[in-house]
Short mmCIF file of C-alpha atoms in Angstrom, two decimals:
data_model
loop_
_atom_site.label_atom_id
_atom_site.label_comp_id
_atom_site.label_asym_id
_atom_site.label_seq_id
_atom_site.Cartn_x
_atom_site.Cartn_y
_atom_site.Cartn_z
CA UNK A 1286 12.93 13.88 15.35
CA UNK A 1287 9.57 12.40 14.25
CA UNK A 1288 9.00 11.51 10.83
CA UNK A 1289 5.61 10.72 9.13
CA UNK A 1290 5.37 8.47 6.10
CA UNK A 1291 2.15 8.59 4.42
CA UNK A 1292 1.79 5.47 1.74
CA UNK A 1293 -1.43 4.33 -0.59
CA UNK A 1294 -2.25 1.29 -0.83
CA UNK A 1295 -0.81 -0.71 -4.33
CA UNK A 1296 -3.88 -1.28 -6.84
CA UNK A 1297 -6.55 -3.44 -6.29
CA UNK A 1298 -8.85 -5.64 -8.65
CA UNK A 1299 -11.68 -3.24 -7.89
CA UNK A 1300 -9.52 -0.54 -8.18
CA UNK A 1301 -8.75 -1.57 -11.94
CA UNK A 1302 -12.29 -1.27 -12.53
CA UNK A 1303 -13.46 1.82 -11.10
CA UNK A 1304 -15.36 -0.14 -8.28
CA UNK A 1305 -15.65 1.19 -4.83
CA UNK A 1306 -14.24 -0.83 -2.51
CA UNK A 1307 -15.37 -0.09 0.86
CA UNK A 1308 -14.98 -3.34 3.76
CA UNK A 1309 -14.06 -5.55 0.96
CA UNK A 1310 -10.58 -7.50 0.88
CA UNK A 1311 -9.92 -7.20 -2.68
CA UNK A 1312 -7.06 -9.18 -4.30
CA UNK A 1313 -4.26 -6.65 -5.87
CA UNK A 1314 -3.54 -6.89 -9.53
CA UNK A 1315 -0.15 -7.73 -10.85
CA UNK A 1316 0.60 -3.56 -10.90
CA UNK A 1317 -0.40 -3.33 -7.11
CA UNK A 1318 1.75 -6.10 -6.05
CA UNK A 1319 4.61 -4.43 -8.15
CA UNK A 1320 3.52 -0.95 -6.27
CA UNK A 1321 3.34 -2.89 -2.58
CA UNK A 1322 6.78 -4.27 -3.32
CA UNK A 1323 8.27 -0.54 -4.45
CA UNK A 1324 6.81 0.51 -1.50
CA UNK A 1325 8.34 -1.68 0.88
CA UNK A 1326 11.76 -0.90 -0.86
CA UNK A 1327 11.80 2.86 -0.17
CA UNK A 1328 11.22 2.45 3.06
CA UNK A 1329 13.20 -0.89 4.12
CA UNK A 1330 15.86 0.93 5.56
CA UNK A 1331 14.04 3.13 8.17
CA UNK A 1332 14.11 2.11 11.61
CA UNK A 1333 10.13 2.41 12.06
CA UNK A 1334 8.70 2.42 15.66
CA UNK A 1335 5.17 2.08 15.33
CA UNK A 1336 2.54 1.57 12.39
CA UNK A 1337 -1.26 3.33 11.95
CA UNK A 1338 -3.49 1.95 9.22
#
């Protein structure tokens, strides 16, 4: 059986201040690299075939 996981990015400088990001690479703030790491938790223990971004 398939399964889709759907995941948002963790928050971004620009993010913090209601700035639209766009092409830009954008460092995360200390929040989004606690959200990125969360992230990768809850899903560590899936056996994941392929990845879209």
């Amino acid at each position: 059986m398939a399964l889709l996981i759907l995941m948002r990015h963790g928050q971004s400088m620009w993010n913090a201040a209601k700035l639209f990001t766009g092409w830009v690479d954008v460092p995360l703030t200390n929040q989004g690299i606690d959200e990125a790491i969360q992230g990768g938790k809850q899903i560590a223990h899936l056996d994941i075939d392929e990845v879209h971004v």
